[in-house]
Coordinates of C-alpha atoms in Angstrom, one line a residue:
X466 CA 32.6 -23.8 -1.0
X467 CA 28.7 -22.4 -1.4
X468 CA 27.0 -24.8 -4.2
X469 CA 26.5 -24.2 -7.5
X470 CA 22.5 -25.3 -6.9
X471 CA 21.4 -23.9 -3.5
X472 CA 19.1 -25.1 -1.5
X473 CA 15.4 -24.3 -1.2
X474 CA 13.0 -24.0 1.5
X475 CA 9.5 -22.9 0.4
X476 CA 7.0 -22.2 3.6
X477 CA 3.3 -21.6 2.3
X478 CA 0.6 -20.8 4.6
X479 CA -2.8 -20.6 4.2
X480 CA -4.7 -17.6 3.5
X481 CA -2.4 -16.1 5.8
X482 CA -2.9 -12.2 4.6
X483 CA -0.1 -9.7 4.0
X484 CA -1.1 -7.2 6.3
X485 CA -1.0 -9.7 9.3
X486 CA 2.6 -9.8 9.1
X487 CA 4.8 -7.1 10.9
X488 CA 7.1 -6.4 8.4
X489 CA 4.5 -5.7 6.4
X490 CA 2.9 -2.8 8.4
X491 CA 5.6 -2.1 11.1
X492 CA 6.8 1.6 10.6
X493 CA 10.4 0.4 11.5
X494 CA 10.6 -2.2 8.8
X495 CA 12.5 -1.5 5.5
X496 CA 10.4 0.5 3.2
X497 CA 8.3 1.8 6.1
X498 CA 4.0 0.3 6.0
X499 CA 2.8 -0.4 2.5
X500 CA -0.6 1.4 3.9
X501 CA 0.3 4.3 6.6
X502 CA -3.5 4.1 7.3
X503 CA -3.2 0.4 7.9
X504 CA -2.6 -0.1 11.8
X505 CA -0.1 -2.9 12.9
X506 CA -2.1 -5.8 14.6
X507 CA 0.5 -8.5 15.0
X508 CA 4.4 -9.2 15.5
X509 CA 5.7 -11.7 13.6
X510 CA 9.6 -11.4 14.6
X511 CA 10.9 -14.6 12.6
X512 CA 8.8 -14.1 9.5
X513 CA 10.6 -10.6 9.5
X514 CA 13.9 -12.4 9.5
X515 CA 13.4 -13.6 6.7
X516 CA 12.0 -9.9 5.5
X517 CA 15.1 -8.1 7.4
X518 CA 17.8 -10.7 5.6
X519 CA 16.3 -10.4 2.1
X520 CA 13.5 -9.0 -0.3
X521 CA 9.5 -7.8 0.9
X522 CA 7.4 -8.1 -2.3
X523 CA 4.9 -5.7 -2.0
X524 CA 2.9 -6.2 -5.2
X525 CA 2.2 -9.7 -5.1
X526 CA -0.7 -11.3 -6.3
X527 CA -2.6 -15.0 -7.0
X528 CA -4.1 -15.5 -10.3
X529 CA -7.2 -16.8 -9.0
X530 CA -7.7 -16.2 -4.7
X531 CA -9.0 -19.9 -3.4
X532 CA -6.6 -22.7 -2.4
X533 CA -6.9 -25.3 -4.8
X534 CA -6.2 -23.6 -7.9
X535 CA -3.7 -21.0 -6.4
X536 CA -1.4 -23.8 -5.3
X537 CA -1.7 -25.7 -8.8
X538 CA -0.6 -22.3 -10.2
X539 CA 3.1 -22.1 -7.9
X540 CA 3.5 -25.8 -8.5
X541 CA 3.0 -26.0 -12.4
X542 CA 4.2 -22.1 -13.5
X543 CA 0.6 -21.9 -15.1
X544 CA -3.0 -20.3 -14.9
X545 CA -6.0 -22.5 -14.4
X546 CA -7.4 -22.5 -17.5
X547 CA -4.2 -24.5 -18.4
X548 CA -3.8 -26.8 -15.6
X549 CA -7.4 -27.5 -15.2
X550 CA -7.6 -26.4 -11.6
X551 CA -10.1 -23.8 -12.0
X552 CA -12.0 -24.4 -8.4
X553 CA -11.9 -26.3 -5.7
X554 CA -13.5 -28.6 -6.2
X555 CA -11.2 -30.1 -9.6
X556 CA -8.2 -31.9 -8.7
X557 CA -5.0 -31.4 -10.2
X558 CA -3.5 -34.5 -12.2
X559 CA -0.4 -35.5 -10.8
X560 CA 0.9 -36.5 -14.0
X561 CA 1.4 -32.3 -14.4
X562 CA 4.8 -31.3 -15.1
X563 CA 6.0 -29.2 -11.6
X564 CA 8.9 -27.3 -10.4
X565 CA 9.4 -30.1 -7.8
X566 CA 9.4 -32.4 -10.7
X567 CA 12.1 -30.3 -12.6
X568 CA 14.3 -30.2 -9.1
X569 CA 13.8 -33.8 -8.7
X570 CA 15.1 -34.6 -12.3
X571 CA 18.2 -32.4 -11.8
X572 CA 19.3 -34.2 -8.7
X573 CA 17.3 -32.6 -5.8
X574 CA 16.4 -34.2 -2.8
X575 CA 12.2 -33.0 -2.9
X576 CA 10.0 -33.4 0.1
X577 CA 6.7 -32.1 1.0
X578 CA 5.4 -31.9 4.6
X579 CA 1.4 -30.4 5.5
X580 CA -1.4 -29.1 3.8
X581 CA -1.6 -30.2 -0.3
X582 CA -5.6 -29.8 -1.0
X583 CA -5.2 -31.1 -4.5
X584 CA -7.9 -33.8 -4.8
X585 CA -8.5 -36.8 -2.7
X586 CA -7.5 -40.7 -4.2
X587 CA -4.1 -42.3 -5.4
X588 CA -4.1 -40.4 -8.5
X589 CA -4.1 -36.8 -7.1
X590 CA -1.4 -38.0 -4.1
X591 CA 1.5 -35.6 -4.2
X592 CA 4.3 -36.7 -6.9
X593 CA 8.1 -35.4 -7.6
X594 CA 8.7 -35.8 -4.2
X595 CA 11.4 -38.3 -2.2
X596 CA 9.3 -38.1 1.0
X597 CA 5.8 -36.5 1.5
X598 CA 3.4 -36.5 4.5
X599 CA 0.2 -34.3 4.1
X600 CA -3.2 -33.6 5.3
X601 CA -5.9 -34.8 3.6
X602 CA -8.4 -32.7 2.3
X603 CA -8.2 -29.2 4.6
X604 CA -7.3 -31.4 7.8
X605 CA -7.4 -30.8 11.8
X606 CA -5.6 -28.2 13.9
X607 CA -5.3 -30.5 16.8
X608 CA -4.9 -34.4 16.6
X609 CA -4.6 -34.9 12.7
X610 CA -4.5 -37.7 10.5
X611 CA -2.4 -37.5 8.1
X612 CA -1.1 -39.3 4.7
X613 CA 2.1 -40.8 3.5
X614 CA 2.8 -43.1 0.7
X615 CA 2.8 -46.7 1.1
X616 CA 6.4 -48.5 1.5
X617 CA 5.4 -50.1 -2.0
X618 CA 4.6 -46.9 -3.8
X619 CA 1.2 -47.8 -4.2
X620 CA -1.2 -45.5 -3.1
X621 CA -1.1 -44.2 0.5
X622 CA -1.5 -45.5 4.3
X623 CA -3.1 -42.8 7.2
X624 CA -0.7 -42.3 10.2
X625 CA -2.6 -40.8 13.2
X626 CA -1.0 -37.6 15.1
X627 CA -0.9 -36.2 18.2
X628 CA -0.5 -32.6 18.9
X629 CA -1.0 -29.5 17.3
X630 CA -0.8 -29.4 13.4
X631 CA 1.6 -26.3 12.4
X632 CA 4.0 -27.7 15.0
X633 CA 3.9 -31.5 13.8
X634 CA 4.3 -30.1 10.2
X635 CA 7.4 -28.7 11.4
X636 CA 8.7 -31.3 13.1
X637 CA 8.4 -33.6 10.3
X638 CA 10.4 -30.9 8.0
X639 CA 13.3 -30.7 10.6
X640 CA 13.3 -34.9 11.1
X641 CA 13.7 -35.0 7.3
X642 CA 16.4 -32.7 7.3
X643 CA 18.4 -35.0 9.4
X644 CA 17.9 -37.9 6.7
X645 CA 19.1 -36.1 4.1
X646 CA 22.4 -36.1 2.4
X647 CA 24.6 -33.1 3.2
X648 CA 26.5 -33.2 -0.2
X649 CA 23.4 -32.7 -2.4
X650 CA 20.9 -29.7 -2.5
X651 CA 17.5 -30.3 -1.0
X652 CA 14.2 -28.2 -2.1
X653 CA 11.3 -28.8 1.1
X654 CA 8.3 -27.5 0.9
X655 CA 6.4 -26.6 4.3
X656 CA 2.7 -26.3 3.5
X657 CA 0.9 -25.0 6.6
X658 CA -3.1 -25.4 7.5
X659 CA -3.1 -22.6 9.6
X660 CA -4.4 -19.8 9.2
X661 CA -7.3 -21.0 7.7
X662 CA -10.7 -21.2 8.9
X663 CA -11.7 -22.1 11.9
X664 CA -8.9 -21.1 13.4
X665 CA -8.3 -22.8 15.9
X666 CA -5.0 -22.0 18.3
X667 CA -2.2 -24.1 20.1
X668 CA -2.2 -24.2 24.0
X669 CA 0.9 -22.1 23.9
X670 CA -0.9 -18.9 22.3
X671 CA -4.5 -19.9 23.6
X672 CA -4.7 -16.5 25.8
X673 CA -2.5 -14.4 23.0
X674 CA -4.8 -11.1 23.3
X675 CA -6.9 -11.4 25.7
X676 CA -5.7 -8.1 27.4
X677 CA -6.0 -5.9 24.6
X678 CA -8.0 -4.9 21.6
X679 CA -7.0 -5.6 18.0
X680 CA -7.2 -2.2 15.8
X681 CA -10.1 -2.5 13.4
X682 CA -9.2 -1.7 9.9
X683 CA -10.7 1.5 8.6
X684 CA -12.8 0.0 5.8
X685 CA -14.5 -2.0 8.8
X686 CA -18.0 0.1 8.3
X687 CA -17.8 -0.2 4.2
X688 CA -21.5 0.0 3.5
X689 CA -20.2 -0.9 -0.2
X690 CA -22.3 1.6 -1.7
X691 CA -21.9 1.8 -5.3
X692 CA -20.3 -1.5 -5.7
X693 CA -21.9 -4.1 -8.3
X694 CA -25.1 -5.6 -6.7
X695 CA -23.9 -9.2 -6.9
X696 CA -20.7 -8.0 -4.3
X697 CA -22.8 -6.2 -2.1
X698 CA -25.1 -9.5 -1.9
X699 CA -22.2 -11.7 -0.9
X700 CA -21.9 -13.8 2.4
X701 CA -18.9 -12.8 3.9
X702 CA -19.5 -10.2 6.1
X703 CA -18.7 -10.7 9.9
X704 CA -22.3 -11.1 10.9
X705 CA -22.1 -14.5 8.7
X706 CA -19.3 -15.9 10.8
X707 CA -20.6 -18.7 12.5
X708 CA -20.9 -18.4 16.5
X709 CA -20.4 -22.3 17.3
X710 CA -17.6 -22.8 14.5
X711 CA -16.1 -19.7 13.9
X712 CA -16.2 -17.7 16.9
X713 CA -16.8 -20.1 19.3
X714 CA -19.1 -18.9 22.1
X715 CA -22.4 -17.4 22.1
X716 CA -23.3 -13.6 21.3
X717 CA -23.6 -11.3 24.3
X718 CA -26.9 -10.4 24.8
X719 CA -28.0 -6.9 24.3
X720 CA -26.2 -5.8 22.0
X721 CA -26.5 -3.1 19.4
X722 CA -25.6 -4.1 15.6
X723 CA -22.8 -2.4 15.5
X724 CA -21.6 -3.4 18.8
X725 CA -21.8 -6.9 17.8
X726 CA -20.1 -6.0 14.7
X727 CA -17.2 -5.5 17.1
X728 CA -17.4 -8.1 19.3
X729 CA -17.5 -10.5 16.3
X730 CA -14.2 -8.6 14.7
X731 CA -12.6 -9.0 18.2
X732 CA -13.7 -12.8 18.6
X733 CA -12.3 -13.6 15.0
X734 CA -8.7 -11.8 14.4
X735 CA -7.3 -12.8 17.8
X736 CA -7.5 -16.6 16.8
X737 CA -6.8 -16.1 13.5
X738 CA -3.6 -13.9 14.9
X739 CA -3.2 -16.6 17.1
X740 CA -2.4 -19.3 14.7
X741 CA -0.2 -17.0 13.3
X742 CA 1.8 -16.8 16.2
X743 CA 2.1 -20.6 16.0
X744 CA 3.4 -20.4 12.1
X745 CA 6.0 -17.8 13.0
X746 CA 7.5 -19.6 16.3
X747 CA 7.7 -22.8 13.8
X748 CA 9.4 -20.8 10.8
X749 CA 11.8 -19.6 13.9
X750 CA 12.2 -23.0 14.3
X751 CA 13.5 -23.8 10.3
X752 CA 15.6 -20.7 10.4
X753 CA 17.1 -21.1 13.6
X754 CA 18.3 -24.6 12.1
X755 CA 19.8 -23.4 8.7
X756 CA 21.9 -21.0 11.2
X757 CA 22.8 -24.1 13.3
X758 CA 23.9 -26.5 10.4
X759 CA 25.7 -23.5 8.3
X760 CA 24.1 -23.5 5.8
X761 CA 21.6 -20.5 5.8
X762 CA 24.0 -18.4 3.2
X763 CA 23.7 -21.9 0.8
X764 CA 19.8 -21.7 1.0
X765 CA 17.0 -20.1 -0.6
X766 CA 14.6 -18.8 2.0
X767 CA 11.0 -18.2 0.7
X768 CA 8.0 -17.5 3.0
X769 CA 4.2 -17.0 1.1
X770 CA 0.5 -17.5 1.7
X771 CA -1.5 -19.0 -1.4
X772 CA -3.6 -15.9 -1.6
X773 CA -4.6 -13.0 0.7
X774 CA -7.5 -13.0 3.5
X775 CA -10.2 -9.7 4.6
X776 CA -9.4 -9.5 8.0
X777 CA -12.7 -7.2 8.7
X778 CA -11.7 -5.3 5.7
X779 CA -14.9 -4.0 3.6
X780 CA -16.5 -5.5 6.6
X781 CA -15.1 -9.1 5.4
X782 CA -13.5 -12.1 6.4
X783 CA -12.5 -14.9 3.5
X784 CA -10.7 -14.5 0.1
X785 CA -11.7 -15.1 -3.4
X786 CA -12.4 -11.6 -4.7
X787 CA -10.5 -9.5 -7.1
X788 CA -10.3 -7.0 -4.2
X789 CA -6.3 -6.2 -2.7
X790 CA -6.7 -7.3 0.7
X791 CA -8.0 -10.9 -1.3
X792 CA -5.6 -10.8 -4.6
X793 CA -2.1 -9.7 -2.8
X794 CA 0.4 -12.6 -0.9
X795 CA 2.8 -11.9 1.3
X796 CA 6.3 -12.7 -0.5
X797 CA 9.4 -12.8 1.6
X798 CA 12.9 -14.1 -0.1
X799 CA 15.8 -14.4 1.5
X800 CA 19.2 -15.7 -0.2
X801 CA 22.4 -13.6 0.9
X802 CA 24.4 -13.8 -2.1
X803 CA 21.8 -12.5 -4.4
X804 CA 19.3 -10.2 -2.4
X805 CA 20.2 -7.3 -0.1
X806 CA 19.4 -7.1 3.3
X807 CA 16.1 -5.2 3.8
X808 CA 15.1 -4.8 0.5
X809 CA 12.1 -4.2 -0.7
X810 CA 10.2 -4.5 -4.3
X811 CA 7.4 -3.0 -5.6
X812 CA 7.2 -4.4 -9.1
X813 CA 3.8 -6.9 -9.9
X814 CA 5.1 -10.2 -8.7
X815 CA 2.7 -13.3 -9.7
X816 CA 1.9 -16.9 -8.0
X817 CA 2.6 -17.9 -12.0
X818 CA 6.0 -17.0 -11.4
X819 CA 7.3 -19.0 -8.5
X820 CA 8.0 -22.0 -10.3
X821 CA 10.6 -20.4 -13.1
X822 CA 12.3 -18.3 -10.3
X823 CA 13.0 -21.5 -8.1
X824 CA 14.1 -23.3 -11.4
X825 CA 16.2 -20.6 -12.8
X826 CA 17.9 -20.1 -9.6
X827 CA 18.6 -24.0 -9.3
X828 CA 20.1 -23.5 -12.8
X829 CA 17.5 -25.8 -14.2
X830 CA 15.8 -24.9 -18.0
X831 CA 12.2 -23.3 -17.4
X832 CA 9.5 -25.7 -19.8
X833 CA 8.1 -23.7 -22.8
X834 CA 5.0 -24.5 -20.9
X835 CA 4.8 -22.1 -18.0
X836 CA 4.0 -19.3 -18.4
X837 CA 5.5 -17.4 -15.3
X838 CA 7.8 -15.0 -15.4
X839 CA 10.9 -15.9 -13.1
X840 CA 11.8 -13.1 -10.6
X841 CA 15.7 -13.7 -10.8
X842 CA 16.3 -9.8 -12.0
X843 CA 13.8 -8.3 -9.2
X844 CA 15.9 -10.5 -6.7
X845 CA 19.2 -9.1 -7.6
X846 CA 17.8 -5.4 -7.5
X847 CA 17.4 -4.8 -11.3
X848 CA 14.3 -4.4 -13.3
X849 CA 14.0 -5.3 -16.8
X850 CA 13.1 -2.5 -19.2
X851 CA 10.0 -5.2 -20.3
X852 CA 8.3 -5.8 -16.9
X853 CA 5.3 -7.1 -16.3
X854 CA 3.0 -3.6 -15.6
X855 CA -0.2 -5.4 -15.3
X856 CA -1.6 -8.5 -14.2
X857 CA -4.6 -10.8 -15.1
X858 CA -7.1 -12.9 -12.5
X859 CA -9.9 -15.0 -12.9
X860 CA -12.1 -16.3 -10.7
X861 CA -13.9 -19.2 -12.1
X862 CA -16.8 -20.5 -9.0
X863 CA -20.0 -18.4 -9.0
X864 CA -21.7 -18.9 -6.1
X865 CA -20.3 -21.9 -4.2
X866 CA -23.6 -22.2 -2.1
X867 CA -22.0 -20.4 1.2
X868 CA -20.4 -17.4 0.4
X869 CA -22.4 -16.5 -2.7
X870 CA -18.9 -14.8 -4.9
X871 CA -19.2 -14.2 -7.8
X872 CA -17.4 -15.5 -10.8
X873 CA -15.3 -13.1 -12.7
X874 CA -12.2 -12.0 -14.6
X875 CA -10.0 -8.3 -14.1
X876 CA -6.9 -6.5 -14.7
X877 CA -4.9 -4.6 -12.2
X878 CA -2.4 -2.2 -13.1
X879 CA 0.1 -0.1 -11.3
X880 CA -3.1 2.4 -10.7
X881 CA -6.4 1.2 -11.5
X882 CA -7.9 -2.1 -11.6
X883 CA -11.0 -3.1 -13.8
X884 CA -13.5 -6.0 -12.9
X885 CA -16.1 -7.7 -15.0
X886 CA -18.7 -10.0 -13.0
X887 CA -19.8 -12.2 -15.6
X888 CA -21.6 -14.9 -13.1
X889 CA -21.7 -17.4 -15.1
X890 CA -19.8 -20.7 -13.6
X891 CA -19.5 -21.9 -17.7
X892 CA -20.1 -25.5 -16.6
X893 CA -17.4 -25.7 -14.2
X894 CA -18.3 -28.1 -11.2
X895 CA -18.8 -26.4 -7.8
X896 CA -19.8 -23.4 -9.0
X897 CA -24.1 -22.6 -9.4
X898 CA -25.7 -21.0 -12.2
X899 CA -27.2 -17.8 -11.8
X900 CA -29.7 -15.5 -13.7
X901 CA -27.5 -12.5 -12.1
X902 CA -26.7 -9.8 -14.8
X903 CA -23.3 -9.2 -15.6
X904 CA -21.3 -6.0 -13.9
X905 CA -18.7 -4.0 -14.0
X906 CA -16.5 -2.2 -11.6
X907 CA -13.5 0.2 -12.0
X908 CA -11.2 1.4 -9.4
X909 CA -8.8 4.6 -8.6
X910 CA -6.1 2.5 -7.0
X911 CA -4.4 5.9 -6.5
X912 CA -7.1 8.1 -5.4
X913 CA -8.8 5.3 -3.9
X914 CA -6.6 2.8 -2.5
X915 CA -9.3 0.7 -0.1
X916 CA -11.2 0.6 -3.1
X917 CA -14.8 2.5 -1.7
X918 CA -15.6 3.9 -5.0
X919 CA -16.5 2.2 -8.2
X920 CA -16.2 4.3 -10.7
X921 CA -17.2 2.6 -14.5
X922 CA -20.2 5.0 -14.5
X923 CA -17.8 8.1 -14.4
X924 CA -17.7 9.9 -17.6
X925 CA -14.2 11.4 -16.7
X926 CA -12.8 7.5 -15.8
X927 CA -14.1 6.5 -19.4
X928 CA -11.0 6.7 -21.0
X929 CA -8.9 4.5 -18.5
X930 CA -12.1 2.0 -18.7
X931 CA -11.0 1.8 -22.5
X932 CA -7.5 1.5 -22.0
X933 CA -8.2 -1.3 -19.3
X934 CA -10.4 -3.3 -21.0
X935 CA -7.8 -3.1 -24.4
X936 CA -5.0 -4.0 -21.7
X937 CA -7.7 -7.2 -20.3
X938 CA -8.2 -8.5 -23.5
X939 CA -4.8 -8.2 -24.5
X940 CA -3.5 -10.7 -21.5
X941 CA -6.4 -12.9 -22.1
X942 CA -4.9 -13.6 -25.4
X943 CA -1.6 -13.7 -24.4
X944 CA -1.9 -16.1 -21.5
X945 CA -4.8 -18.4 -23.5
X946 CA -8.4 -17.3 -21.7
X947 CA -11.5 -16.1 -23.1
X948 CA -13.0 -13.6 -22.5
X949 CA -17.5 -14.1 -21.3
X950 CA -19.9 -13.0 -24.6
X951 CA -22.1 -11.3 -22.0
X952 CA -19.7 -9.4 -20.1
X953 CA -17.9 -8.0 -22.8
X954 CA -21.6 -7.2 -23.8
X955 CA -22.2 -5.2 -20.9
X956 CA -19.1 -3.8 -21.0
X957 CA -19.9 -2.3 -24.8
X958 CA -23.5 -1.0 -23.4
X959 CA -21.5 0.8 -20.8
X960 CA -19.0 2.2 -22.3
X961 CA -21.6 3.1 -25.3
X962 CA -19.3 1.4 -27.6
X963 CA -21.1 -1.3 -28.5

């Protein structure tokens, strides 16, 4: 008899970007690319298991693109302007309310295994868990220490580990597995370091590429002319990769600019594809053992990435900008009584919304507090009349000292997608202040998909700039947030409203 509560297993990687996932860009997966002019640079054949056996989400987006406060959102159901988390730099409180938490309370068996990034000390270890063992801070690839609570619940002790990190994570998740009690339902969460930066790969896929080019993405050359002057100062263009660190050998001599330009590009995607490879023969590894206990029709199969990643995109590599390639997650669900094989959805999915979908489906009352919406409907193929059509995002660090991003706030609808740079950190901690003026930038997300034209200064796109900013500061309200005095004053001098 299936249970009444299934089972979850939740498999988070780390800036792992959508479009470095086959079933994402493959012309033979369900739906066909979500990009045509995207080219394929990976195969990821268990991560499209889970993609082939249930839903591909292909409008899914973080609230805020940077670790930290992207993985208090999916725990808490919240923005960060709630749960405090607004960079990376503040911690969450681990007296917060959680969906683990909820699970716990309803007679789950909850365990984390990997990365957690949530603050260092006793008071920000993991909690609503039966057995965690994490990295701390963003942890080694090879050789890591890692944390576990003490025997007397006090506090934590480090254990030392040999091997390579992705697979250790998943060795611990399978171990537990075959602790737990078979009569109850479990909820595990697999948080992976990989991909993150530096990228460093397991023996096994060490030479993965080496025979072949990667395809560049066709915003590669993105000069981004016309784009806010506080972007187009940001340093996170592949000639700011680091040659020791990052890409890990020195730069051939004699080269032109834009030769090096490709040799960097080349140097960087094939180990961050390479750790890739590691997280998808390790999620093989979970699935293949559902099928082998029975139990894979009794469990809720979710695969993500806390945000997205520019994979040479706009001439990028990193996160934190309002920008698609940055803002959109991979979401794969699988649960065979619910979802359809192969299915795909296109509806505006958020990070907010995990925890209320893996609560609702557990049959466990969502808090008044979060403010998520879950994705129960979207799962079973039906979309509510009320919808969410748009989508709000925040990004709270103005220049962290490295990259130099900017702080600032959008909406993205179905179409378009409205960004105010208001560069002001607001007194939030790892962030610097800034004299930088505030900006603006609008964008065609129909008639320009890769985002290459800003458009606010159109007279023709000043009507959708109205209706945008309306639609901003009507989820700002709704969701608590306010809006920056000086970019709404910009905005007005714009617009020639004000």
């Amino acid at each position: 008899m299936r249970p009444s509560q299934p089972n979850l297993l939740f498999v988070m990687s780390d800036d792992h970007a959508a479009h470095a996932i086959s079933a994402y860009t493959s012309r033979t997966a369900p739906g066909g690319p979500s990009d045509p002019e995207r080219p394929q640079i990976n195969h990821t054949p268990n991560l499209d298991r889970i993609a082939a056996g249930g839903m591909r989400f292909d409008a899914c987006f973080c609230t805020n693109s940077i670790c930290t406060p992207s993985r208090a959102s999916v725990l808490t159901g919240t923005y960060n302007h709630v749960n405090g988390v607004t960079t990376l730099v503040t911690p969450m409180d681990n007296t917060l309310d959680t969906f683990p938490k909820q699970l716990q309370a309803a007679g789950y068996q909850t365990a984390l295994f990997g990365k957690w990034h949530l603050g260092h000390g006793p008071e920000h270890d993991p909690t609503g868990f039966d057995r965690w063992r994490v990295l701390p801070g963003q942890g080694h690839y090879h050789n890591p220490v890692m944390l576990q609570p003490r025997p007397d619940g006090r506090g934590h002790t480090i254990v030392e580990r040999g091997g390579y990190v992705t697979d250790l994570i998943t060795d611990d998740a399978l171990a537990w597995l075959d602790t737990r009690d078979p009569d109850r339902p479990f909820a595990m969460l697999v948080h992976h370091k990989a991909p993150h930066r530096s990228w460093e790969p397991s023996r096994e896929h060490f030479t993965l590429f080496d025979d072949i080019d990667i395809p560049e993405p066709s915003t590669l050359w993105d000069d981004h002319e016309g784009r806010a002057e506080v972007v187009r100062s940001m340093r996170m263009r592949l000639m700011d990769l680091d040659p020791v660190i990052d890409l890990k050998a020195s730069i051939p001599p004699g080269l032109s600019e834009d030769d090096e330009v490709r040799w960097r590009y080349q140097r960087y995607i094939k180990d961050y594809l390479r750790t890739i490879a590691s997280i998808d023969d390790n999620v093989g590894r979970l699935l293949d053992r559902l099928d082998d206990e029975g139990i894979a029709d009794d469990t809720v199969v979710v695969y993500t990435s806390d945000q997205g990643f520019f994979l040479g995109d706009h001439g990028w590599f990193d996160k934190r900008m309002m920008y698609e390639e940055s803002v959109a997650m991979p979401l794969l669900v699988r649960y065979p009584p619910m979802i359809a094989p192969g299915s795909v959805c296109g509806e505006i999915a958020l990070n907010v919304d995990f925890a209320p979908t893996f609560l609702e489906l557990a049959g466990v009352d969502v808090p008044d507090e979060v403010q998520g919406t879950s994705l129960s409907p979207l799962l079973r193929g039906e979309r509510p009349d009320d919808w969410q059509q748009s989508m709000y995002y925040r990004y709270w660090m103005h220049d962290d000292g490295i990259h130099r991003v900017p702080a600032h706030y959008g909406v993205r609808t179905r179409t378009h997608k409205l960004i105010g740079y208001y560069n002001d950190p607001l007194g939030q901690t790892g962030a610097r202040r800034s004299d930088d003026p505030p900006e603006w930038e609008l964008f065609d997300l129909v008639a320009d998909p890769h985002e290459l034209h800003n458009v606010i200064g159109d007279a023709v796109y000043r009507d959708v700039a109205l209706e945008l900013h309306a639609e901003l500061q009507r989820l700002q309200s709704e969701v608590g947030d306010l809006p920056h005095p000086g970019a709404e004053a910009e905005f007005s001098r714009l617009l020639s409203i004000g």
